[in-house]
Coordinates of C-alpha atoms in Angstrom, one line a residue:
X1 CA 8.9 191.2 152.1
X2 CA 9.6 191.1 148.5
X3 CA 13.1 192.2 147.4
X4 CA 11.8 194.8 144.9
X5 CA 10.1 197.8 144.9
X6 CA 6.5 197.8 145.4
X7 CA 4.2 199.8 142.9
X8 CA 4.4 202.9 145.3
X9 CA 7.9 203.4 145.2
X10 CA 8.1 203.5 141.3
X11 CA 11.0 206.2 141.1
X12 CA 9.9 209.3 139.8
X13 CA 10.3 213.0 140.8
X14 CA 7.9 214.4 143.4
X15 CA 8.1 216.2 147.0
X16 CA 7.3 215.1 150.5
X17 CA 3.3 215.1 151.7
X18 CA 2.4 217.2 154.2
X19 CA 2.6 216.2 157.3
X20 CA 0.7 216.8 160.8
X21 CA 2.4 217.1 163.9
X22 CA -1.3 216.9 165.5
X23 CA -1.9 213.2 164.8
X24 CA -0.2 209.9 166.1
X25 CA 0.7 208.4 162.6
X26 CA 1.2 210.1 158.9
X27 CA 1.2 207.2 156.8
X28 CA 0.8 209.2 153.5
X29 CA 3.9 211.0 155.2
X30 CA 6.1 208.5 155.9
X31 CA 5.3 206.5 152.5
X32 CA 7.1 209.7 150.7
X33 CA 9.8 209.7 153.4
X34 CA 10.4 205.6 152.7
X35 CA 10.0 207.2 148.6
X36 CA 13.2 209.3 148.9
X37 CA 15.0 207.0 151.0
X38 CA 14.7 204.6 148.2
X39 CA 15.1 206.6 145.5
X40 CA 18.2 208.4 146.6
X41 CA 17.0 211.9 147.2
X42 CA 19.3 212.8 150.0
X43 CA 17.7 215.9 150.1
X44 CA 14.7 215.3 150.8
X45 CA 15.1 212.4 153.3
X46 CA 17.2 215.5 155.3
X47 CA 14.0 217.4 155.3
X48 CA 12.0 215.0 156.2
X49 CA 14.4 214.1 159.4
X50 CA 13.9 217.5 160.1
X51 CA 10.1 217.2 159.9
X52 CA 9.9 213.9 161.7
X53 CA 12.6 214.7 164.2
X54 CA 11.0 218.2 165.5
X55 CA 14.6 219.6 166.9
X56 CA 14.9 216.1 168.5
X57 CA 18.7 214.3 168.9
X58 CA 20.6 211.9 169.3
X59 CA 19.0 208.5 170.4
X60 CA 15.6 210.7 170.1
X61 CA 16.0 211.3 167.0
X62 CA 16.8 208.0 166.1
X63 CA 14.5 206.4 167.6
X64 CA 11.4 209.0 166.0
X65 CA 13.1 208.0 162.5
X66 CA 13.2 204.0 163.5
X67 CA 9.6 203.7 163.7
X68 CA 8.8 205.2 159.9
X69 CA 7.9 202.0 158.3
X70 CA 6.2 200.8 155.3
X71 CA 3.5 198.2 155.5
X72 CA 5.5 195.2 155.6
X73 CA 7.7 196.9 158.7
X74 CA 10.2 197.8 156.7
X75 CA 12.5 200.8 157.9
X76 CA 14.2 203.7 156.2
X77 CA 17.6 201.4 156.4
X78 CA 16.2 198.5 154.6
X79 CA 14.6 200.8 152.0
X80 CA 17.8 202.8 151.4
X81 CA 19.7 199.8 150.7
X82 CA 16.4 198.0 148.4
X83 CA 16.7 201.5 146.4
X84 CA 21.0 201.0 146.5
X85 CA 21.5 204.6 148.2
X86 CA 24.9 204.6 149.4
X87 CA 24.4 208.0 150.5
X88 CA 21.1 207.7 151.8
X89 CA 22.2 204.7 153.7
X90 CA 25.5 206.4 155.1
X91 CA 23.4 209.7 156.3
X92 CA 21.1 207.1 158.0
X93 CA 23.7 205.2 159.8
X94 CA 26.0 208.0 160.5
X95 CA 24.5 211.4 160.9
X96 CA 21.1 209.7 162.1
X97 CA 22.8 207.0 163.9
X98 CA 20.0 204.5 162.7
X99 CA 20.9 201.0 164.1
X100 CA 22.9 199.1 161.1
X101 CA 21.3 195.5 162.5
X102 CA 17.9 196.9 162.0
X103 CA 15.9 193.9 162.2
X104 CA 12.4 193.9 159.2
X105 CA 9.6 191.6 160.0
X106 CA 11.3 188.2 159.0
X107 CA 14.9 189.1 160.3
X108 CA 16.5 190.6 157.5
X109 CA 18.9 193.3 158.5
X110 CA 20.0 195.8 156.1
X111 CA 23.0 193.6 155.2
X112 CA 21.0 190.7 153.9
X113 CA 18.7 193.4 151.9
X114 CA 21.8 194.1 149.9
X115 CA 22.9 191.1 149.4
X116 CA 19.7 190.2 148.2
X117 CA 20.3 193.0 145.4
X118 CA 24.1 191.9 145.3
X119 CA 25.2 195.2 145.8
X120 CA 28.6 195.0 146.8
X121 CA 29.3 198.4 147.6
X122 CA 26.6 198.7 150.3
X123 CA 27.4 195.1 151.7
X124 CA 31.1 196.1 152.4
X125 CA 29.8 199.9 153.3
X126 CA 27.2 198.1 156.2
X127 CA 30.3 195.1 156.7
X128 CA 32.7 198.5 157.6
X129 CA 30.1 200.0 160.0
X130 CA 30.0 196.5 162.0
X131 CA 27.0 194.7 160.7
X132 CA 26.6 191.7 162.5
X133 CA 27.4 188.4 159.9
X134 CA 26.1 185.8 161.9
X135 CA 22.7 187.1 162.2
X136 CA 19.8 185.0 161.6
X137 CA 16.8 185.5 159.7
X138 CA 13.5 183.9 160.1
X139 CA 14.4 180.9 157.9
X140 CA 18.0 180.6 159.8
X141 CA 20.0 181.8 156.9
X142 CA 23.1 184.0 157.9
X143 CA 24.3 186.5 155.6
X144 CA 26.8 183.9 154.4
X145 CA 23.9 181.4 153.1
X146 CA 22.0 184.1 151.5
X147 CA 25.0 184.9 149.7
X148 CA 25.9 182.0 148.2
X149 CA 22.1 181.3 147.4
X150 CA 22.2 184.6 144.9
X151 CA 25.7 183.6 143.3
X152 CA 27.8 186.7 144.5
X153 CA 31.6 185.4 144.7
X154 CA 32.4 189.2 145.8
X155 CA 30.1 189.6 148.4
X156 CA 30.9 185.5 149.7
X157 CA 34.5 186.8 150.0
X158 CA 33.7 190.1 151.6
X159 CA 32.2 188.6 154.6
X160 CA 34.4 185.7 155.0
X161 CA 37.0 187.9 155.2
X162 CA 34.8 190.3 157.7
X163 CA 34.6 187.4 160.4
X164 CA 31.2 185.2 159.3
X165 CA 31.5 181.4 160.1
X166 CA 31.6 179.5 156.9
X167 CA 30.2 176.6 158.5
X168 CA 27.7 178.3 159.8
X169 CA 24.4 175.7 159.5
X170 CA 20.7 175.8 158.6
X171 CA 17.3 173.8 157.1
X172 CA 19.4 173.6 153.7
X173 CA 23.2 172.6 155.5
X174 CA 25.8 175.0 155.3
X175 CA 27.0 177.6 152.3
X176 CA 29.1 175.3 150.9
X177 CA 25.9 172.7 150.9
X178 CA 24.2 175.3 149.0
X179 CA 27.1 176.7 146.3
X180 CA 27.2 172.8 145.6
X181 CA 23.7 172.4 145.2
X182 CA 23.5 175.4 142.4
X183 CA 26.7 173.9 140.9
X184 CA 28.5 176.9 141.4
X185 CA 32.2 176.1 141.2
X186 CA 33.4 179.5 141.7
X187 CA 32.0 180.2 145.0
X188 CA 32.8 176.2 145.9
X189 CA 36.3 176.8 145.2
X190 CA 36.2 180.3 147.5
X191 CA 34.5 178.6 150.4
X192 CA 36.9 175.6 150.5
X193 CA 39.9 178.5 150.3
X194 CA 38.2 179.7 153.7
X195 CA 38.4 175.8 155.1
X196 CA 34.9 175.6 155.0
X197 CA 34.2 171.6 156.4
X198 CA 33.5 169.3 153.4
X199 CA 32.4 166.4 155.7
X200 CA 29.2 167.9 157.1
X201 CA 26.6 165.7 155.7
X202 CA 23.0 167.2 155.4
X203 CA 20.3 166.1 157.7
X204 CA 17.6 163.6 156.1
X205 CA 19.7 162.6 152.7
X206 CA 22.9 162.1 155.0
X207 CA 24.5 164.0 151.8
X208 CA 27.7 165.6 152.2
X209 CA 28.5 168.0 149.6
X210 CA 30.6 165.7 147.2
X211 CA 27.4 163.8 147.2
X212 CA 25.6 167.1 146.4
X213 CA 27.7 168.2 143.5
X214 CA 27.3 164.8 142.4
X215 CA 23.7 164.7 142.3
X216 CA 23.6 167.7 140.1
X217 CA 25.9 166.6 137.6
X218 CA 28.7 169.7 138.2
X219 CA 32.2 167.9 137.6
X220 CA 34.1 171.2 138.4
X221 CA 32.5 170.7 141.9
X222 CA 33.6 167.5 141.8
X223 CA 36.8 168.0 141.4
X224 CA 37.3 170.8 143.6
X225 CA 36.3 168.8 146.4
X226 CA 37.9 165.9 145.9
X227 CA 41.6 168.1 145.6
X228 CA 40.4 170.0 148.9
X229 CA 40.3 166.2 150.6
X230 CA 36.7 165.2 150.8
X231 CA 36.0 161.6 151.2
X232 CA 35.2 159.8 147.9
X233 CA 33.3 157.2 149.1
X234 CA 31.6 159.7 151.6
X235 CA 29.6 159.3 154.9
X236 CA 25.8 158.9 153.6
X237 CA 23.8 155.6 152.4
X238 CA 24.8 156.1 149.3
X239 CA 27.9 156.5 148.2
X240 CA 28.8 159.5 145.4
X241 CA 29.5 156.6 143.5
X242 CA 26.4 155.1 143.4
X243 CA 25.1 158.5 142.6
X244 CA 27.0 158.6 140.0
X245 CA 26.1 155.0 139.0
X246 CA 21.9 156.0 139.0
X247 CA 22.3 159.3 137.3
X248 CA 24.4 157.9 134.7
X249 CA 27.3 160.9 135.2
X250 CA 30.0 159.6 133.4
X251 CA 32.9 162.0 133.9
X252 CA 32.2 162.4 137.4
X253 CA 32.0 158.3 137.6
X254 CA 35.3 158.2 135.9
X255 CA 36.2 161.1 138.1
X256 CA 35.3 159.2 141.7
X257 CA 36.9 155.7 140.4
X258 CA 40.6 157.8 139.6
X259 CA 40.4 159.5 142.8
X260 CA 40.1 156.0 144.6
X261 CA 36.4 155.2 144.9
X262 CA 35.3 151.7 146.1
X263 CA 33.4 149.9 143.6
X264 CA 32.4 147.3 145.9
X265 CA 30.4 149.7 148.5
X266 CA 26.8 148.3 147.5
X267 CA 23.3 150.3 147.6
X268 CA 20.7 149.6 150.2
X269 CA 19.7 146.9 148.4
X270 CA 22.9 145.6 147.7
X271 CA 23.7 146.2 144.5
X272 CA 27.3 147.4 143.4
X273 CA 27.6 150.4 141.5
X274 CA 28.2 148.2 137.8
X275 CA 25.6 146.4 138.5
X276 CA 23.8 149.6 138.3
X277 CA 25.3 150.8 135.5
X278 CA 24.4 147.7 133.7
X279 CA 20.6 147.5 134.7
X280 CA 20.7 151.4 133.0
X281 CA 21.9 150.1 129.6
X282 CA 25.3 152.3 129.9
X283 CA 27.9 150.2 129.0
X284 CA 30.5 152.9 129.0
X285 CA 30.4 153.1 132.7
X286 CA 30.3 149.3 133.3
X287 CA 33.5 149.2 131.3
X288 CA 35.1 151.9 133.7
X289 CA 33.7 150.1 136.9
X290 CA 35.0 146.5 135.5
X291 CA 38.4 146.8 136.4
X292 CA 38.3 148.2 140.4
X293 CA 34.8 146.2 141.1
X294 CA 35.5 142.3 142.9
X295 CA 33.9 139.3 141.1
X296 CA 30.1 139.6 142.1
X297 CA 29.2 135.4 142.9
X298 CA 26.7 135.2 141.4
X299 CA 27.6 136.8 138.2
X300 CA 28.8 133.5 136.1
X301 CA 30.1 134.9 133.2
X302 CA 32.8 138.2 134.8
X303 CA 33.0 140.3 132.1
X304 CA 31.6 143.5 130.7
X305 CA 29.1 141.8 128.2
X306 CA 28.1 138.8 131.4
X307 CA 27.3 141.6 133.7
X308 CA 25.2 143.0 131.5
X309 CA 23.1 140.4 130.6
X310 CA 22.6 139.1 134.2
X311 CA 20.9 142.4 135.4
X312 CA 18.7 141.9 131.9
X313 CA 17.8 138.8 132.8
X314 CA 16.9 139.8 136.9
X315 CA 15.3 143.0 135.6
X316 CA 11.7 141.5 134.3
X317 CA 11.1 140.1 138.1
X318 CA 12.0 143.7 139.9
X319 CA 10.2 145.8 137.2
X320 CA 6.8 143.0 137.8
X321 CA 7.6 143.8 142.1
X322 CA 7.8 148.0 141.8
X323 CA 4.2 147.8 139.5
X324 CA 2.9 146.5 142.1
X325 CA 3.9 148.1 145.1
X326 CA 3.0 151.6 142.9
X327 CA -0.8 150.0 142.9
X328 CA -0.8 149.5 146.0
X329 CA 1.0 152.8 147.1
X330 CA -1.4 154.3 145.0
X331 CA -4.7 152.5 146.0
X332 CA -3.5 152.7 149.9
X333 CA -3.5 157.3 149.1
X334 CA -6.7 157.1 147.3
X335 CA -8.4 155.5 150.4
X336 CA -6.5 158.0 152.2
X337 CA -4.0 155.7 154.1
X338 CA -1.3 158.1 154.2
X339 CA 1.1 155.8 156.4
X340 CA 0.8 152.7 154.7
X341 CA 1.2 154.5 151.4
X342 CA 4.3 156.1 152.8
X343 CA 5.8 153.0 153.2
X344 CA 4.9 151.2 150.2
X345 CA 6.7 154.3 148.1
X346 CA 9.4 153.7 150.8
X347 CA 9.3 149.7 149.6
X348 CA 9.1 151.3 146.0
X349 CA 12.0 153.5 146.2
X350 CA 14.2 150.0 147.4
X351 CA 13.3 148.7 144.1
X352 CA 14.1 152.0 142.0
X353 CA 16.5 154.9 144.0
X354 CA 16.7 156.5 141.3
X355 CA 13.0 157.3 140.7
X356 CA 11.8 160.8 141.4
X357 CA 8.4 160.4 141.2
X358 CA 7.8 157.9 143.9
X359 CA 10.1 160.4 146.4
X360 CA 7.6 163.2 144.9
X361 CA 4.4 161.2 145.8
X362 CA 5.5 160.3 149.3
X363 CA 6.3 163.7 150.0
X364 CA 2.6 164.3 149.5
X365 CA 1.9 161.5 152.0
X366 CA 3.9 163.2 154.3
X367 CA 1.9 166.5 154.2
X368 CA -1.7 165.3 154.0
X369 CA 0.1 163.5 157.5
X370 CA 0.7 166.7 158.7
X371 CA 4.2 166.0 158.8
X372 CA 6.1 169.2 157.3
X373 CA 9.4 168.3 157.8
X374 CA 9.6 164.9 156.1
X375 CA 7.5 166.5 153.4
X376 CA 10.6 168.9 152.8
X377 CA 12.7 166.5 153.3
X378 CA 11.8 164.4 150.1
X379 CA 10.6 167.4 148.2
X380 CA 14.6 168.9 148.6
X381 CA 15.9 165.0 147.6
X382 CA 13.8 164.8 145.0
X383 CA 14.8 168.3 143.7
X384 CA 18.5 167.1 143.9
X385 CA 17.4 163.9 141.6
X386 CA 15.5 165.9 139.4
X387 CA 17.0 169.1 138.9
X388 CA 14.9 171.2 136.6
X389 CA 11.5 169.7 137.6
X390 CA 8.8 172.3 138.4
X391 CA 6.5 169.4 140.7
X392 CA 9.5 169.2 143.0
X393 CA 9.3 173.1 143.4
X394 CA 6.0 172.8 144.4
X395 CA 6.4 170.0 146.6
X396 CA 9.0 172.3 148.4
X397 CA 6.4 175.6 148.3
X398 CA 3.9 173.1 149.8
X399 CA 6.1 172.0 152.4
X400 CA 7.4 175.4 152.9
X401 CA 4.0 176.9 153.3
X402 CA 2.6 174.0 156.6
X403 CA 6.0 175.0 158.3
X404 CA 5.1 179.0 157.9
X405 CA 8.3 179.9 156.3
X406 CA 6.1 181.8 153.3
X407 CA 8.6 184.2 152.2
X408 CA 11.2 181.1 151.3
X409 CA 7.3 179.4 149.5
X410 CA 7.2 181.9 147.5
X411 CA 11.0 181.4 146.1
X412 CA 9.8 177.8 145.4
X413 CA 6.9 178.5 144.0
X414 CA 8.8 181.3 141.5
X415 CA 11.7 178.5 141.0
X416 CA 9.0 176.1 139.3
X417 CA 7.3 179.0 137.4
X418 CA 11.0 179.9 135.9
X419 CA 10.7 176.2 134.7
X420 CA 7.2 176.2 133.3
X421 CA 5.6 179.5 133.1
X422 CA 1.8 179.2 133.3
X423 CA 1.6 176.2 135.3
X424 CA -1.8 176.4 137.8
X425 CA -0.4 175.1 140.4
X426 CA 2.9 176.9 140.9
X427 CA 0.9 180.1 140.4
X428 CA -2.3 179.3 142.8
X429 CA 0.3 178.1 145.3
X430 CA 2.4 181.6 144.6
X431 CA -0.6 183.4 145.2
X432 CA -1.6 182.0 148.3
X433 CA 1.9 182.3 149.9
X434 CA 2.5 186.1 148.9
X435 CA -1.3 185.9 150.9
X436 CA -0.1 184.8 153.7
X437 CA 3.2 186.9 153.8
X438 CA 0.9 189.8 153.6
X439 CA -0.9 188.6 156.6
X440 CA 1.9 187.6 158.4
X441 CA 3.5 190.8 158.2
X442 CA 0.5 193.2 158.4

C-alpha cells in the first residue's frame, strides 16, 4: 500500500456519512471514519467510535474498531500515523486500546508506516507504547532496515536505543549493508557506534560493506569503516581494492593502500590491482599502487611507464576475445538459449568485471529462465557498478515482480523514473506492479 494518501483522503473539512446499524458493512461509513483518522479530527473519530462501538468495551470495542479498514486492509492505526495524528494515534492505542503491532496486508505495523513518513514523534510515541522492533514485513525488512533505507539518523537512533538488533538481516544484508549502499555516512557512523558487525558479507556478491561503500564511490564511508576495524582487503572475490582499481576511485584507492591494503591480492583472473589501473589509462593510481605491489614476472620493464605499456600491448587480444563471446552471448539469447547465453556473459564478465552491461543482460537470461533470485542478484550488482542507471532499476522491478514482492517493484520501478522521467519501460513496468499490488491486496 502506497505510503501517501490516496485521492479519497484529500484533507478537507466534511462530517461523518451516515451509517446503518441494519447492514453487515458501511463502506461509505468507514471510508469517513479512516478520513478523520487521517486527517486529525479527533473529534470526529470519537463519534464515530461511538457509532461503530454501539455501548461496546474493552476488547469489544476494539476489536469492532479493528476491522474498519480501507481497501488495501489498512486500519484506523496505520491511517492515523500516514495522516501524522499524534493524538489520533494516542486515543487509538490508549483509550481504544487498538493493538500498536497492528499488522496491514504486507506486514507493516504502524511503526514502519511512520517511519516511512520519518515522523519521529510518532516512531518514538509507538517505540514508548512497546511496538515490537524486530518485526518483519512481507519483504523481511525490520523497522531498523526501513529506516536506514529513508535516511532518518533520528529515528535509526531511536530504535537502536529501544532494543532492535542492528544486525538484524534480510534480501538486501543488514542496515548497515544498506546505509553503505546510499552512501550515507551519517547513519554508517551511528550504526558502527551501536557495534553493528562490519564483516557480514552479502549473499551473491560476497560484498561486505567496505566493499559496498567502495562500489559507490563514498570515501566518508570508507573511512568510517576502516577506523571501526573492517578488513581492508575484505572477505569477497574481489577485494575493495580491486574495486577501487575498476571504478577508477582514487581517494578511496589511496585510502585502502594507507590503511594496509595488499596490492598483490589478484582478480579472478589474475590480475593485480595496477595492472588494472593501467589497462584503464589512469596513471595516477598506477603510480600509488607501484610502490606496495611485488614485481609482476612477466612485466620486463618494473616501472610506472613499463606497466603501462605491457597491459597496452595485451589489451588488443582480450578486447578481439570479449567481441566475441558478446556475439555469441548475444546470438545464443536470440535463439533463446538462455543457459548457454548465461554463461557466455559469465565468460564475458572474466574478460571485463567491470562492465555493467553484460551483468545487466545476464540478469535477463536469468528471468526468461525463470530464475528470480539470480536475476536480482545481478540486477542489485549491477546497480552497485552502475549507480545512477535507470536499466538496472528495471532489471531489479523485473526481478522483484517474478518473486511477488510488488510493493518493493514499484520502489524500483520509481528509482529509475527519478533517473529518467518518461522512460516506457520503467513506467509500463510501474503500472503493472501498482496492478498487481491492487490485486494482491484486494
Amino acid at each position: 500500500p502506497p505510503l501517501f494518501p490516496p485521492a479519497a483522503f484529500d484533507r478537507g473539512g466534511g462530517g461523518l456519512p451516515s451509517w446503518d446499524p441494519s447492514r453487515t458493512s458501511n463502506p461509505s461509513f468507514d471510508q469517513g471514519f479512516l478520513k478523520a483518522a487521517f486527517d486529525g479530527e479527533l473529534h470526529l473519530v470519537k463519534k464515530a467510535a461511538r457509532v461503530v462501538g454501539r455501548g461496546a468495551e474493552g476488547s469489544r470495542l476494539a476489536e469492532k474498531m479493528g476491522a474498519v479498514r480501507d481497501g488495501y486492509g489498512m486500519g484506523l492505526l496505520h491511517t492515523a500515523a500516514l495522516g501524522g495524528s499524534l493524538s489520533v494515534c494516542r486515543y487509538l492505542v490508549e483509550d481504544i486500546r487498538l493493538d500498536v503491532d497492528d499488522v496491514g496486508p504486507m506486514g507493516e505495523t504502524p511503526l514502519t508506516v511512520a517511519i516511512g513518513r520519518q515522523n519521529v514523534d510518532l516512531v518514538r510515541y509507538f517505540l514508548d507504547q512497546g511496538a515490537a522492533t524486530m518485526k518483519l514485513n512481507d519483504s523481511g525488512s525490520t523497522p531498523l532496515h526501513l529506516a536506514a533505507a529513508a535516511g532518518s539518523c533520528e529515528i535509526v537512533e531511536l530504535l537502536l536505543s529501544s532494543g532492535a538488533y542492528v544486525d538484524a538481516l534480510h534480501l538486501g544484508g543488514t542496515a548497515l549493508h544498506s546505509a553503505a549502499r546510499d552512501g550515507r555516512d551519517d547513519i554508517v557512523k551511528v550504526l558502527l557506534d551501536h557495534h553493528a558487525d562490519h564483516k557480514i558479507a552479502l549473499g551473491g556478491t560476497g560484498y561486505t560493506a567496505l566493499a559496498i561503500a567502495t562500489v559507490v564511490h563514498s570515501l566518508k564511508c570508507v573511512k568510517l569503516l576502516l577506523e571501526a576495524g573492517a578488513d581492508v582487503d575484505g572477505n569477497c572475490k574481489e577485494t575493495p581494492l580491486i574495486i577501487a582499481a575498476i571504478s577508477g576511485s582514487t581517494e578511496i584507492l589511496k585510502c585502502l593502500v594507507l590503511a594496509g591494503a595488499d596490492a598483490n591480492v589478484p582478480d579472478s583472473l589474475g590480475r593485480a590491482p595496477i595492472e588494472i589501473a593501467a589497462r584503464s589509462g589512469r596513471r595516477e593510481d598506477v603510480e600509488i599502487l607501484f610502490p606496495v605491489t611485488s614485481r609482476i614476472p612477466n612485466v620486463r620493464d618494473w616501472s610506472v611507464d613499463g606497466i603501462i605499456r605491457h597491459v597496452k600491448s595485451v589489451r588488443p587480444v582480450k578486447k578481439a576475445m570479449l567481441t566475441s563471446a558478446k556475439s555469441k552471448a548475444h546470438e545464443a539469447f536470440k535463439n533463446g538459449n538462455y543457459y548457454l547465453a548465461a554463461r557466455i556473459y559469465k565468460e564475458a564478465m572474466a574478460l571485463d568485471p567491470g562492465n555493467a552491461t553484460l551483468l545487466s543482460n545476464r540478469s535477463l537470461c536469468w528471468l526468461r529462465l525463470g530464475d528470480a533470485k539470480n536475476a536480482l542478484n545481478d540486477a542489485q550488482a549491477c546497480s552497485m557498478m552502475r549507480p545512477g542507471w535507470p536499466k538496472a532499476s528495471y532489471r531489479q522491478g523485473t526481478a522483484l515482480m517474478l518473486l511477488k514482492d510488488y510493493e518493493k517493484a514499484c520502489d524500483a520501478f520509481l528509482d529509475g523514473l527519478k533517473l529518467e522521467l518518461g522512460n516506457v519501460e520503467l513506467e509500463d513496468g510501474l503500472r503493472q506492479a501498482l496492478e498487481s499490488l491492487k490485486i494482491y491486496c484486494s
